[in-house]
Every structure is written in structure tokens, then in C-alpha cells.
PDB file of C-alpha atoms in Angstrom:
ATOM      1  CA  UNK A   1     129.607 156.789  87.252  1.00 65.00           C
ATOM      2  CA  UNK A   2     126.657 154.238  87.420  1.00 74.00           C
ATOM      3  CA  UNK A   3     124.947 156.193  84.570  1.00 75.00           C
ATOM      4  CA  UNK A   4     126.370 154.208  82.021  1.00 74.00           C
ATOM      5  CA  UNK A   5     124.458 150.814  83.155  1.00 78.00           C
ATOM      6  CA  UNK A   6     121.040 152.854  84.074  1.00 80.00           C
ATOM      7  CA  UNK A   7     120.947 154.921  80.777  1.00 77.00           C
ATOM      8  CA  UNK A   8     122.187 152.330  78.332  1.00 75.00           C
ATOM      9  CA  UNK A   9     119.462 150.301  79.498  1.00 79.00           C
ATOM     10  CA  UNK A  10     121.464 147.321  80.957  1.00 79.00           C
ATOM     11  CA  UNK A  11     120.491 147.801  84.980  1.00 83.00           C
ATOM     12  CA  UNK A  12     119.072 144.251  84.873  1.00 82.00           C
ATOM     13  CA  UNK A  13     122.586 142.765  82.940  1.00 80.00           C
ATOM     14  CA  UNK A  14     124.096 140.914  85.807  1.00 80.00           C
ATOM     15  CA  UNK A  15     127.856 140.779  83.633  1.00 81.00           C
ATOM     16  CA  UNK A  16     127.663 144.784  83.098  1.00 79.00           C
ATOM     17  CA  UNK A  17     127.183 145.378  87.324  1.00 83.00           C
ATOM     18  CA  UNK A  18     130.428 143.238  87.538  1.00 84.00           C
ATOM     19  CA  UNK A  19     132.156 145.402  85.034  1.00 81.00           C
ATOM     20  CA  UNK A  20     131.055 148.823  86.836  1.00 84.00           C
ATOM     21  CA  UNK A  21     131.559 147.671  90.503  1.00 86.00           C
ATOM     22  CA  UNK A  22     134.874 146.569  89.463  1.00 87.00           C
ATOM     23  CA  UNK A  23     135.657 150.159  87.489  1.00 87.00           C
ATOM     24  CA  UNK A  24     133.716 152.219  90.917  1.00 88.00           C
ATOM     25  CA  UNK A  25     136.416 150.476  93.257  1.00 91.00           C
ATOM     26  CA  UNK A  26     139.559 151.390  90.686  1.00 92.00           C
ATOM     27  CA  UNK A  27     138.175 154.471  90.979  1.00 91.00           C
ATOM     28  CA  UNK A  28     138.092 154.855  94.626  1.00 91.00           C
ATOM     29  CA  UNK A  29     141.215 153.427  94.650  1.00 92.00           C
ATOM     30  CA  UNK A  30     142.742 156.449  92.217  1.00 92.00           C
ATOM     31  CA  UNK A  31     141.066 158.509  93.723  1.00 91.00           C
ATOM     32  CA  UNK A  32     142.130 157.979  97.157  1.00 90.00           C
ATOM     33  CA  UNK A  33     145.932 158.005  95.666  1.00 91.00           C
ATOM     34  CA  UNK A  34     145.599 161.344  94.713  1.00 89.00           C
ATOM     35  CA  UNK A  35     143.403 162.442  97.871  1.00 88.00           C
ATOM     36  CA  UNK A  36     146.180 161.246  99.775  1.00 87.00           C
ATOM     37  CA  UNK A  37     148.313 163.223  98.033  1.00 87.00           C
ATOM     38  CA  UNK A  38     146.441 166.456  98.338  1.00 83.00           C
ATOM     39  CA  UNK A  39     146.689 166.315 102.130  1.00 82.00           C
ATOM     40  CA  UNK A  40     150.012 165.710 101.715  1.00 82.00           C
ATOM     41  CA  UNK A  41     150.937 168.581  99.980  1.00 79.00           C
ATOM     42  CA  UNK A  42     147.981 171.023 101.911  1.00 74.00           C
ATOM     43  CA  UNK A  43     148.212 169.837 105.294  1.00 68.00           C
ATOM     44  CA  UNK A  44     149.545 173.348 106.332  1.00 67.00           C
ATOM     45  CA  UNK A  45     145.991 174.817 104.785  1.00 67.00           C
ATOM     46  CA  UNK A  46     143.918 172.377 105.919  1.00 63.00           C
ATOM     47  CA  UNK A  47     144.790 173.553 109.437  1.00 65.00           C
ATOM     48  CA  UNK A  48     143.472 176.950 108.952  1.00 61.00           C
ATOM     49  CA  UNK A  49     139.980 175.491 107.682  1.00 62.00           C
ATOM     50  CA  UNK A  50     137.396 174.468 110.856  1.00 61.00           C
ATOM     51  CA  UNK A  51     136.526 171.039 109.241  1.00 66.00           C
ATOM     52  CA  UNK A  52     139.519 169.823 107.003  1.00 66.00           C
ATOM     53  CA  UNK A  53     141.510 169.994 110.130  1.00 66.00           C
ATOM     54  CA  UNK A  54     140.325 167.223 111.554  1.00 67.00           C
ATOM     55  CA  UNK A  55     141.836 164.802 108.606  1.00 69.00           C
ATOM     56  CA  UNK A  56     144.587 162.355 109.629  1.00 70.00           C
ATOM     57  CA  UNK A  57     147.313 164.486 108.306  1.00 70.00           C
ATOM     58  CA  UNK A  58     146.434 167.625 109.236  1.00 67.00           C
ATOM     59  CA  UNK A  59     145.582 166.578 112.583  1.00 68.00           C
ATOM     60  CA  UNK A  60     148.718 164.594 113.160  1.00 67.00           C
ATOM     61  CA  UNK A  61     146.853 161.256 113.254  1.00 71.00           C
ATOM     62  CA  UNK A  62     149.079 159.654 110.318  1.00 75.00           C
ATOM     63  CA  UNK A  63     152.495 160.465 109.134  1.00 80.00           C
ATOM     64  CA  UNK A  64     152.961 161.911 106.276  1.00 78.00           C
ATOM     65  CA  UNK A  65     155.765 159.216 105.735  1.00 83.00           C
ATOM     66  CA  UNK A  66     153.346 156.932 106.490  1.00 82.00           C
ATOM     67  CA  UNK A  67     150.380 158.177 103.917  1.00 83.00           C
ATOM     68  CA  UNK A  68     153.325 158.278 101.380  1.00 86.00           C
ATOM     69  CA  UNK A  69     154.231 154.650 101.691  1.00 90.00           C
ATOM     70  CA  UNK A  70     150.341 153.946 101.966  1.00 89.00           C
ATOM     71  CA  UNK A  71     149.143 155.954  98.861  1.00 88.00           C
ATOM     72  CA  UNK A  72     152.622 153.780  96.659  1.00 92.00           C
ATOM     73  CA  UNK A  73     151.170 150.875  97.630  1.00 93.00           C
ATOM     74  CA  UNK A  74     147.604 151.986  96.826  1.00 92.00           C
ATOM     75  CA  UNK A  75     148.473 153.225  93.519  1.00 93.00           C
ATOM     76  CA  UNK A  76     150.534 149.572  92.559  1.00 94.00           C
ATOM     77  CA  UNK A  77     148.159 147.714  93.365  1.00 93.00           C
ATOM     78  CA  UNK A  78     145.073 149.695  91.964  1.00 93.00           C
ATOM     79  CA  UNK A  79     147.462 149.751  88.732  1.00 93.00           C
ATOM     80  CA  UNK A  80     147.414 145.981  88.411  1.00 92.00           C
ATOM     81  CA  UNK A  81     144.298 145.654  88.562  1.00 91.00           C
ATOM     82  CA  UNK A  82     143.402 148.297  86.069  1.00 90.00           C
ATOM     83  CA  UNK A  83     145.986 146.556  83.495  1.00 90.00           C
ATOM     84  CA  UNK A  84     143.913 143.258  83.869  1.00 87.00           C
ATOM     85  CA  UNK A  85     140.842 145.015  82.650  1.00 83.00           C
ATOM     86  CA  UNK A  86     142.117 145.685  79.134  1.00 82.00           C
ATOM     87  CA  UNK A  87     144.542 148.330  77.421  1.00 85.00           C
ATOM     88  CA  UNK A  88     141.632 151.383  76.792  1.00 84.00           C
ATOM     89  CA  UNK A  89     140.436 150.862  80.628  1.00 84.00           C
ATOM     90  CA  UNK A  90     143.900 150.938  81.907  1.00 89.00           C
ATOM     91  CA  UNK A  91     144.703 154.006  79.608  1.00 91.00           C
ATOM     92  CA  UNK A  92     141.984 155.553  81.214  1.00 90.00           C
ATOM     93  CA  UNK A  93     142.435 155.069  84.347  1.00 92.00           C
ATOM     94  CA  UNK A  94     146.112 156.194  83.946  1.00 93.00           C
ATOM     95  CA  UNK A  95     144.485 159.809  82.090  1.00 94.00           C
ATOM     96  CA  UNK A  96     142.295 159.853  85.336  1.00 93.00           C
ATOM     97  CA  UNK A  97     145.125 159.560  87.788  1.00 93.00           C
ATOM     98  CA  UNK A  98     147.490 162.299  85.670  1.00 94.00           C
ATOM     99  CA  UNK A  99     144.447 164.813  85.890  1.00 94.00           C
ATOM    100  CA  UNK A 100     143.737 164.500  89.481  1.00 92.00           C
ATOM    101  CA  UNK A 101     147.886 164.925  90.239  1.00 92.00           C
ATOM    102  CA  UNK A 102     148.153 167.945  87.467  1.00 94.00           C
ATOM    103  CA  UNK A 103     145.306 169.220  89.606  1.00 92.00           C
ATOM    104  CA  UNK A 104     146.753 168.545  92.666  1.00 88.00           C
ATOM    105  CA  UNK A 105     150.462 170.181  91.592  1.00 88.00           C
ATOM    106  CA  UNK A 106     149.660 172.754  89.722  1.00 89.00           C
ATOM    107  CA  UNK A 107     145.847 173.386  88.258  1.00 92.00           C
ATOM    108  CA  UNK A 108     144.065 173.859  91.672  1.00 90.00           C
ATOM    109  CA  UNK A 109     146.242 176.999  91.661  1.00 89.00           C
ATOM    110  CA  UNK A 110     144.877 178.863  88.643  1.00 92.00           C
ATOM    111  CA  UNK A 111     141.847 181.038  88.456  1.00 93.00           C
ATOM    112  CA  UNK A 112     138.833 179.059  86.596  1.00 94.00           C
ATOM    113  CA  UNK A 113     141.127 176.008  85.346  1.00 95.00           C
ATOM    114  CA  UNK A 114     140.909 174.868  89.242  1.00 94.00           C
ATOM    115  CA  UNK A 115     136.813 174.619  88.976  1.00 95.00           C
ATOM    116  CA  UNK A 116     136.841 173.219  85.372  1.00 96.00           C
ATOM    117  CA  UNK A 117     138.842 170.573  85.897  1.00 96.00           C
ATOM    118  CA  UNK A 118     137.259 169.356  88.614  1.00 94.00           C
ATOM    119  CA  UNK A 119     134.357 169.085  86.733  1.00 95.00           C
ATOM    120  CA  UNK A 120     136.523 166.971  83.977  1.00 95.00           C
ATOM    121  CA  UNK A 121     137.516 164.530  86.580  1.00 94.00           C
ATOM    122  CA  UNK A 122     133.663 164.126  87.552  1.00 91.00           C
ATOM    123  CA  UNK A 123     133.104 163.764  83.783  1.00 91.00           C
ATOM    124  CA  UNK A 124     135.689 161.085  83.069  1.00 91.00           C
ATOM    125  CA  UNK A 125     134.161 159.163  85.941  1.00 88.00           C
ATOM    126  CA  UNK A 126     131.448 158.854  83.776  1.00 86.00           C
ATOM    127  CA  UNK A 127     132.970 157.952  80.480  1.00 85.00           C
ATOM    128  CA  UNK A 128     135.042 155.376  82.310  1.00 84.00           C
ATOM    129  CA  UNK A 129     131.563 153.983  83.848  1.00 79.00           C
ATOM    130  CA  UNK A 130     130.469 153.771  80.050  1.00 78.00           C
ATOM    131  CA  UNK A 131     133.822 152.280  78.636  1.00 77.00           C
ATOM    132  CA  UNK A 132     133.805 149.440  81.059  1.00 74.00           C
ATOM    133  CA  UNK A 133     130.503 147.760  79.607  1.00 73.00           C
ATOM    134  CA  UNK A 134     131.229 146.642  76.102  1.00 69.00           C
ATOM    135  CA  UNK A 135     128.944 147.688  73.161  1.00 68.00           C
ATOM    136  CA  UNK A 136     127.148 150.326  75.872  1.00 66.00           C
ATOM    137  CA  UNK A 137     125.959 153.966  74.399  1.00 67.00           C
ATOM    138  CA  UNK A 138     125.337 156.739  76.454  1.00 67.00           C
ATOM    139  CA  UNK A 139     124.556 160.169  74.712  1.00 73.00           C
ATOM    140  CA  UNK A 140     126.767 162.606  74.898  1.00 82.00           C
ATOM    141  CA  UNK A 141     124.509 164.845  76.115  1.00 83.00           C
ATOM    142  CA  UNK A 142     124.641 162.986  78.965  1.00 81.00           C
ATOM    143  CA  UNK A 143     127.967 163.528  79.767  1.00 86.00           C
ATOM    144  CA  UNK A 144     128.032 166.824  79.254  1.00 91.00           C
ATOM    145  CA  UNK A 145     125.421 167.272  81.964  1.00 91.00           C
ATOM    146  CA  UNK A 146     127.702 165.369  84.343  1.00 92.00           C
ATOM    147  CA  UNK A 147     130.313 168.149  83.499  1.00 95.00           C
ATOM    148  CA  UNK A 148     127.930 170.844  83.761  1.00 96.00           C
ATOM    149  CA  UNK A 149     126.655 170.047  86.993  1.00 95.00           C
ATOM    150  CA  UNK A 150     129.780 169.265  88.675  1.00 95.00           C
ATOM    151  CA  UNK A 151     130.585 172.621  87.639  1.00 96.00           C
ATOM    152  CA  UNK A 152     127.796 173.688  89.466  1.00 95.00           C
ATOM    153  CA  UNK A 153     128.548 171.860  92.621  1.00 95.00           C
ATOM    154  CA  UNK A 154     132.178 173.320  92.330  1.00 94.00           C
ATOM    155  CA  UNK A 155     131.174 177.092  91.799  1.00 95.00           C
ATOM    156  CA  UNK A 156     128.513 176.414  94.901  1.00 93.00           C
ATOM    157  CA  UNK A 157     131.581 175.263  97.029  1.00 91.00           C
ATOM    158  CA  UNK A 158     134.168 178.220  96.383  1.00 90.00           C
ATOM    159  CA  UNK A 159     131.200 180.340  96.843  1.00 91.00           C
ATOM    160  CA  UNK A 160     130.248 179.082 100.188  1.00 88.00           C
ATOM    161  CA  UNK A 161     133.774 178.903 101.321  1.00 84.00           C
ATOM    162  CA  UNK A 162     134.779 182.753 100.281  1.00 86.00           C
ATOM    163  CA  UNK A 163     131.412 183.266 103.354  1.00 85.00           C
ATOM    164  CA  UNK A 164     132.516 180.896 105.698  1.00 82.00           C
ATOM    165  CA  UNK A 165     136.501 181.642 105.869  1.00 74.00           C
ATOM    166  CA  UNK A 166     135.947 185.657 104.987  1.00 71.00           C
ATOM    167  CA  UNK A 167     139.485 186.965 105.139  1.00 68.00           C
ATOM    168  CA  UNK A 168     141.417 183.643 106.122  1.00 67.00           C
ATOM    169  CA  UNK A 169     140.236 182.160 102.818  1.00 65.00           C
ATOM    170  CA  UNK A 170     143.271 182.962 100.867  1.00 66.00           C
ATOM    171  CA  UNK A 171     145.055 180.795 103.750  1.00 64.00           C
ATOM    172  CA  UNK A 172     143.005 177.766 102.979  1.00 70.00           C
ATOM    173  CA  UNK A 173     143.304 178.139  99.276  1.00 75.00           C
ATOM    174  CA  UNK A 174     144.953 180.236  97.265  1.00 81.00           C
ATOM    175  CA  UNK A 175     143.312 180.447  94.530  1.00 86.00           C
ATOM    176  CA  UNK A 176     140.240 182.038  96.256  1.00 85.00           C
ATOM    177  CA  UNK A 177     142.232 185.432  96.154  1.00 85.00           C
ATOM    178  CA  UNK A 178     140.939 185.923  92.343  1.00 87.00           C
ATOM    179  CA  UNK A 179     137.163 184.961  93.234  1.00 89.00           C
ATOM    180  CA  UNK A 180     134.580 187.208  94.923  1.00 89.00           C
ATOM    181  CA  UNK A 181     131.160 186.811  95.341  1.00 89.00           C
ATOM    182  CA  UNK A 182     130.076 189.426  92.434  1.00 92.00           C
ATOM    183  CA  UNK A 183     132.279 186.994  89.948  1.00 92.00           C
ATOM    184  CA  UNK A 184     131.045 183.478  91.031  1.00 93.00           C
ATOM    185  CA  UNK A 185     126.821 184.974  91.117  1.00 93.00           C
ATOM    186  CA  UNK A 186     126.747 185.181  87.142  1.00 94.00           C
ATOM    187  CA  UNK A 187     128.813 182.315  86.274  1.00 95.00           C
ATOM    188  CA  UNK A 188     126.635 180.172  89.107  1.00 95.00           C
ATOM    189  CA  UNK A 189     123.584 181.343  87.059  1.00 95.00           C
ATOM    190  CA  UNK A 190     125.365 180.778  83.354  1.00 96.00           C
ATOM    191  CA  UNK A 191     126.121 177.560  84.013  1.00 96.00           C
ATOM    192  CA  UNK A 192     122.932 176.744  85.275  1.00 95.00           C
ATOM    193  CA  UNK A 193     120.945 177.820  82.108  1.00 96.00           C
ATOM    194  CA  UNK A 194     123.848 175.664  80.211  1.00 96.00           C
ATOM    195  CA  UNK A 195     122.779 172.385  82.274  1.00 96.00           C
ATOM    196  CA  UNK A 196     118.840 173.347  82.039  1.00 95.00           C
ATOM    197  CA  UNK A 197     119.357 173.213  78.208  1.00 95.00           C
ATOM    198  CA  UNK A 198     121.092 170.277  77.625  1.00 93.00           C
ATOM    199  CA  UNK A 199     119.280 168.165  79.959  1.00 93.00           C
ATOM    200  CA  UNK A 200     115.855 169.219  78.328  1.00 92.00           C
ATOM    201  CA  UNK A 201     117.879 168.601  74.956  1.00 90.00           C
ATOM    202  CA  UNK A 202     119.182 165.007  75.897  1.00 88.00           C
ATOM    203  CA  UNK A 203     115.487 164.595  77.477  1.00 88.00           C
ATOM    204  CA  UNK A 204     114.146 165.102  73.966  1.00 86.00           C
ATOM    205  CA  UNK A 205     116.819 163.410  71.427  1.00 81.00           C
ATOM    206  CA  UNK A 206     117.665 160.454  73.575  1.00 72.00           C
ATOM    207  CA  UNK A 207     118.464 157.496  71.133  1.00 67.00           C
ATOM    208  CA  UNK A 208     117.226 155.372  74.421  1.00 63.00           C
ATOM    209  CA  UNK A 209     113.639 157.157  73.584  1.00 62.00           C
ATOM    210  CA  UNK A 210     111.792 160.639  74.589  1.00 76.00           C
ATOM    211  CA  UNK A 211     110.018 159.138  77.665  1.00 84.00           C
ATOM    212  CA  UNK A 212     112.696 161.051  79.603  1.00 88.00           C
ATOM    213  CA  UNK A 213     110.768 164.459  79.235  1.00 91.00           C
ATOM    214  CA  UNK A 214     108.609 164.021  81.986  1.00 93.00           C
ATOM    215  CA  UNK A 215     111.897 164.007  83.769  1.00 94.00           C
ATOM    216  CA  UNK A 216     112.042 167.707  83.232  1.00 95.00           C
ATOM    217  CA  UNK A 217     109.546 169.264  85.522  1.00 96.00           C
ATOM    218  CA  UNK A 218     111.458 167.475  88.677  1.00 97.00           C
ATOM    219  CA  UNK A 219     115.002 168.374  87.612  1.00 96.00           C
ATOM    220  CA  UNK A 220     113.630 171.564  86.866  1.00 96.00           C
ATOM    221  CA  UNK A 221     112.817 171.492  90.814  1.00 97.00           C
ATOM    222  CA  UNK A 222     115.935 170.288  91.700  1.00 96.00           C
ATOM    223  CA  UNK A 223     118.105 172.614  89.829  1.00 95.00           C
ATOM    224  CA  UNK A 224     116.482 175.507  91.458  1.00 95.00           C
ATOM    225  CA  UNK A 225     116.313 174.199  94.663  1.00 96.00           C
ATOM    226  CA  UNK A 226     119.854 174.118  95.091  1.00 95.00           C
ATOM    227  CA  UNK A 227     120.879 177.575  93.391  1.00 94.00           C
ATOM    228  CA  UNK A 228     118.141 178.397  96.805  1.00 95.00           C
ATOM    229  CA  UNK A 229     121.134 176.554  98.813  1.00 94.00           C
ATOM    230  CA  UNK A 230     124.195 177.968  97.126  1.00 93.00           C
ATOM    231  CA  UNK A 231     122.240 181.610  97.529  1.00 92.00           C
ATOM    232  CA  UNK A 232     120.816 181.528 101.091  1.00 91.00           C
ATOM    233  CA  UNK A 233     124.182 179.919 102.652  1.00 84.00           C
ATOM    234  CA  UNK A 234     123.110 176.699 103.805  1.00 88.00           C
ATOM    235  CA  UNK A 235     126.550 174.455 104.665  1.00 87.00           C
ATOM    236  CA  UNK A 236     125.032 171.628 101.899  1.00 90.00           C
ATOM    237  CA  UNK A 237     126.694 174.446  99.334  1.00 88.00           C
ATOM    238  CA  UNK A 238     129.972 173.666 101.046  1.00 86.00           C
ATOM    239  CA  UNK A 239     129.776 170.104 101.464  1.00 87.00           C
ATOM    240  CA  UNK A 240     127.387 168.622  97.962  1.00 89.00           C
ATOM    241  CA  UNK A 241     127.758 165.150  99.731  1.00 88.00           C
ATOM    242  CA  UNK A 242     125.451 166.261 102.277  1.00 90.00           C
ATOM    243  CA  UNK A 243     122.711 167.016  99.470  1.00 92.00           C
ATOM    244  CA  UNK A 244     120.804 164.478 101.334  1.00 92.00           C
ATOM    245  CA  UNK A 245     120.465 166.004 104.587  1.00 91.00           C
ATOM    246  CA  UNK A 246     118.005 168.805 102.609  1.00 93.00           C
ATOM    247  CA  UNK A 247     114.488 166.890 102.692  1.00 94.00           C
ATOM    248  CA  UNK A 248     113.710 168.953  99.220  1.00 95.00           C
ATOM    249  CA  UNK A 249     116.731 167.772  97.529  1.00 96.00           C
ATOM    250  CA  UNK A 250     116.047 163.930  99.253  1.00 96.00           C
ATOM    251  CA  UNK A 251     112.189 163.839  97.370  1.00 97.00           C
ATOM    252  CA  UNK A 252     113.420 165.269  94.849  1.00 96.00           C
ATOM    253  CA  UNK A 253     116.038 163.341  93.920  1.00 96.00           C
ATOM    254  CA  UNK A 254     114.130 160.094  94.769  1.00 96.00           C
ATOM    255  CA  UNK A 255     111.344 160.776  92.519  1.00 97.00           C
ATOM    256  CA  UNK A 256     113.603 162.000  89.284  1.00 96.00           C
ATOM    257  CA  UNK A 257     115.178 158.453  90.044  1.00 94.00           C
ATOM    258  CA  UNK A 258     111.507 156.919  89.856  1.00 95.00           C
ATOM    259  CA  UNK A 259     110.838 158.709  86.722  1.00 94.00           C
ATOM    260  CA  UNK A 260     114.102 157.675  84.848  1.00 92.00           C
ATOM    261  CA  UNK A 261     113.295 154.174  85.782  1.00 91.00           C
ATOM    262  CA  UNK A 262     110.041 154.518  84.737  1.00 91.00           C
ATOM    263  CA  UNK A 263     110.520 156.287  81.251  1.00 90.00           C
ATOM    264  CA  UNK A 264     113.520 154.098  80.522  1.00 86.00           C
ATOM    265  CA  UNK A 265     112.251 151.034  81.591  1.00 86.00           C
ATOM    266  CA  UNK A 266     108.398 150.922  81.326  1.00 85.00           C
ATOM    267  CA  UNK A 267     107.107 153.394  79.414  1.00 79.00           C
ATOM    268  CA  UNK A 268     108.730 152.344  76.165  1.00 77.00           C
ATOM    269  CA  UNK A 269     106.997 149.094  76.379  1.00 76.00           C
ATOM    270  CA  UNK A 270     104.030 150.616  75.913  1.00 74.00           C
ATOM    271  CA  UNK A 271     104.818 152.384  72.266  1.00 66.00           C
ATOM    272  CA  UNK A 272     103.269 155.816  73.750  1.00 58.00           C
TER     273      UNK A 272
END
């Protein structure tokens, strides 16, 4: 969600950090509501998975009274809060929250939808990071890539789970009865050509200036070195918050930051 402030070219506005800190901990705070709520409702499931057993409530550590009361109180309060920010933020967040319980209830259950809108939610973190700052553009584009390669992430995740829980998948999640390996290959690869393309085209019809080409090259890297970990079963694919804990994706990733920075921040200074 910090893409707004880097891309819009306001990293060094001291007023626009307070606006997206203060939108990145309403949207932990959602978040967490509807987390909560998920291992309310799939405590049973997250039993039969090795790692997701170990949460609070599927381990037994908290009530589920308990996590009730707490996610109420989290949600009122995160509410408030929200409503003090302005009527469009508040909308938002309110939009945000409804997705993630749909999702929760209902969507996480249905072939395709399940993957797609988690990839919405990741894409209205975004937007929201952009709405916060007043007068801030962000291209389109941009967000569409933060769609696309939460899509990505998601697709790598059912994929690695169908190899790690074999036949008890369907116990863990439902929905994984309709997926196979032979269905998520080709839409893995589909999807990757879709986020190739518009990066390179955001890269090239930025309104914040073309610098962002030499970009390409490295997140050309990147985006094939982790179809390499969704492919060769590397636990990363399973868990995207470890990214880091893969050395090529750490470089990687530090260096496209370096190069953003640069062509956003230097290079147009220069009129090249």
C-alpha cells in the first residue's frame, strides 16, 4: 500500500507519511477483524494443515468466545477511527472490510472467485494507500500490477498446497477439490505474461516519466525467479511472506527498489 507515496513522487512529504501510516494501521486493524474471523469459522481445517495448527484458535490457545469479543472491539474501534479520516476513506475502508467477510463466508468457497478476490483485496490496499494522500496520482497501470501479481502469489500458494497436503487437501480447504496441478500450470504462466506486459507498459507511459524502463530488466529477473519457486516446490511458494528468505528474490528486490528511487527521483532531474 506504500506505492501511492513512492510513485506519486511525495516519499520526502512529511504530511503524506502521516496520512499512509495512519491508513497501513486501519488496515491492519481490518484486516485482523476479518483474520480473526477466518479462524473462527476454519479452526476445524486449520487442524488438519501442519503449520496453521499452531494458531491460537486452532490450537486452543484463545477462545473462540474470547477472539469474538476481541475482533467486536477491534472492528469499533478501527471504525472510529476510519470515520475521522473523512467520508470516501471511511467508505473504503467499510468496502474493504465487506470483501474480506464475503470472502471469508462465502467466496473462498468457489472455484477461481476464491483466488481473484484475494487479489482485489491486495488491490484495494493500494487504492486506499492512494486515496489517503490528497491530490496524489498513481497510474492505473500500477494498480493493475498490484492485482496481477497478487494473483500470482495466490495461484503459487494453492499450487504449493495441492503438493504439500496431497489427498488431505480437500480437508484444509475445500475449494482445492476443483484445482489440480495441470489447471493452475497455464493460468500461473497466463497471468504472468499479463503482469510482464503491463509493467513494461506502465514502465513506458508513466505520467511520473519513462525513467522507469530500466526497471524492466530486474523485474524481468524477479518475475522469473519466482515462477523457478512456484515450479521447483520451494515452501516460499506456500508462504510469499517468506520471499525474503530466497537470497535471489532479497537482491533482487533490493536493487528494483534502488532503481525506482533512482528513475523517479534522480534521473528526471537530469532531462535525459
Amino acid at each position: 500500500m506504500f506505492i501511492g507515496i513512492v510513485f506519486s513522487k511525495r516519499i520526502l512529504d512529511a504530511s503524506s507519511w502521516v496520512d499512509v501510516f495512519s491508513v497501513f494501521f486501519l488496515l491492519c486493524m481490518f484486516s485482523g477483524v476479518n483474520y480473526i474471523i477466518n479462524d473462527i469459522i476454519d479452526f476445524k481445517r486449520d487442524w488438519a494443515h501442519p503449520e496453521k495448527r499452531k494458531r491460537p484458535i486452532a490450537s486452543g490457545g484463545i477462545r473462540k468466545g474470547d477472539a469474538v469479543f476481541g475482533a467486536a472491539i477491534l472492528f469499533f474501534v478501527s471504525s472510529y477511527w476510519a470515520n475521522l479520516l473523512g467520508e470516501i476513506t471511511f467508505a473504503s475502508f467499510m468496502v474493504f472490510f465487506a470483501t474480506g467477510l464475503l470472502y471469508n463466508l462465502y467466496l473462498k468457497n468457489i472455484f477461481l472467485v476464491d483466488i481473484i478476490t484475494i487479489s482485489i483485496l491486495f488491490m484495494m490496499r493500494a487504492a486506499i494507500g492512494v486515496i489517503s494522500m490528497p491530490g496524489a496520482v498513481v497510474s492505473p497501470w500500477l494498480i493493475l500490477c498490484t492485482f496481477l501479481l497478487s494473483l500470482l502469489l495466490a495461484l503459487g500458494k494453492r499450487r504449493r498446497e495441492l503438493q504439500v497436503l496431497k489427498d488431505d487437501s480437500i480437508a484444509h480447504r475445500r475449494v482445492l477439490e476443483h484445482y489440480s496441478l495441470e489447471i493452475i500450470t497455464p493460468l500461473v504462466i497466463s497471468t504472468l505474461a499479463m503482469l510482464f506486459v503491463s509493467y513494461c507498459i506502465y514502465s513506458v507511459l508513466t505520467e511520473t516519466g519513462r525513467e522507469m524502463v530500466i526497471t524492466i530488466p530486474v523485474i524481468t529477473y524477479l518475475f522469473f525467479r519466482y515462477t523457478y519457486i512456484i515450479f521447483s516446490g520451494s515452501d516460499v511458494a506456500a508462504n510469499p511472506e517468506r520471499v525474503f528468505q530466497d537470497r535471489g528474490m532479497l537482491y533482487g528486490i533490493i536493487l528494483w527498489i534502488l532503481l525506482v528511487l533512482v528513475s523517479l527521483y534522480v534521473l528526471p532531474q537530469y532531462n535525459l
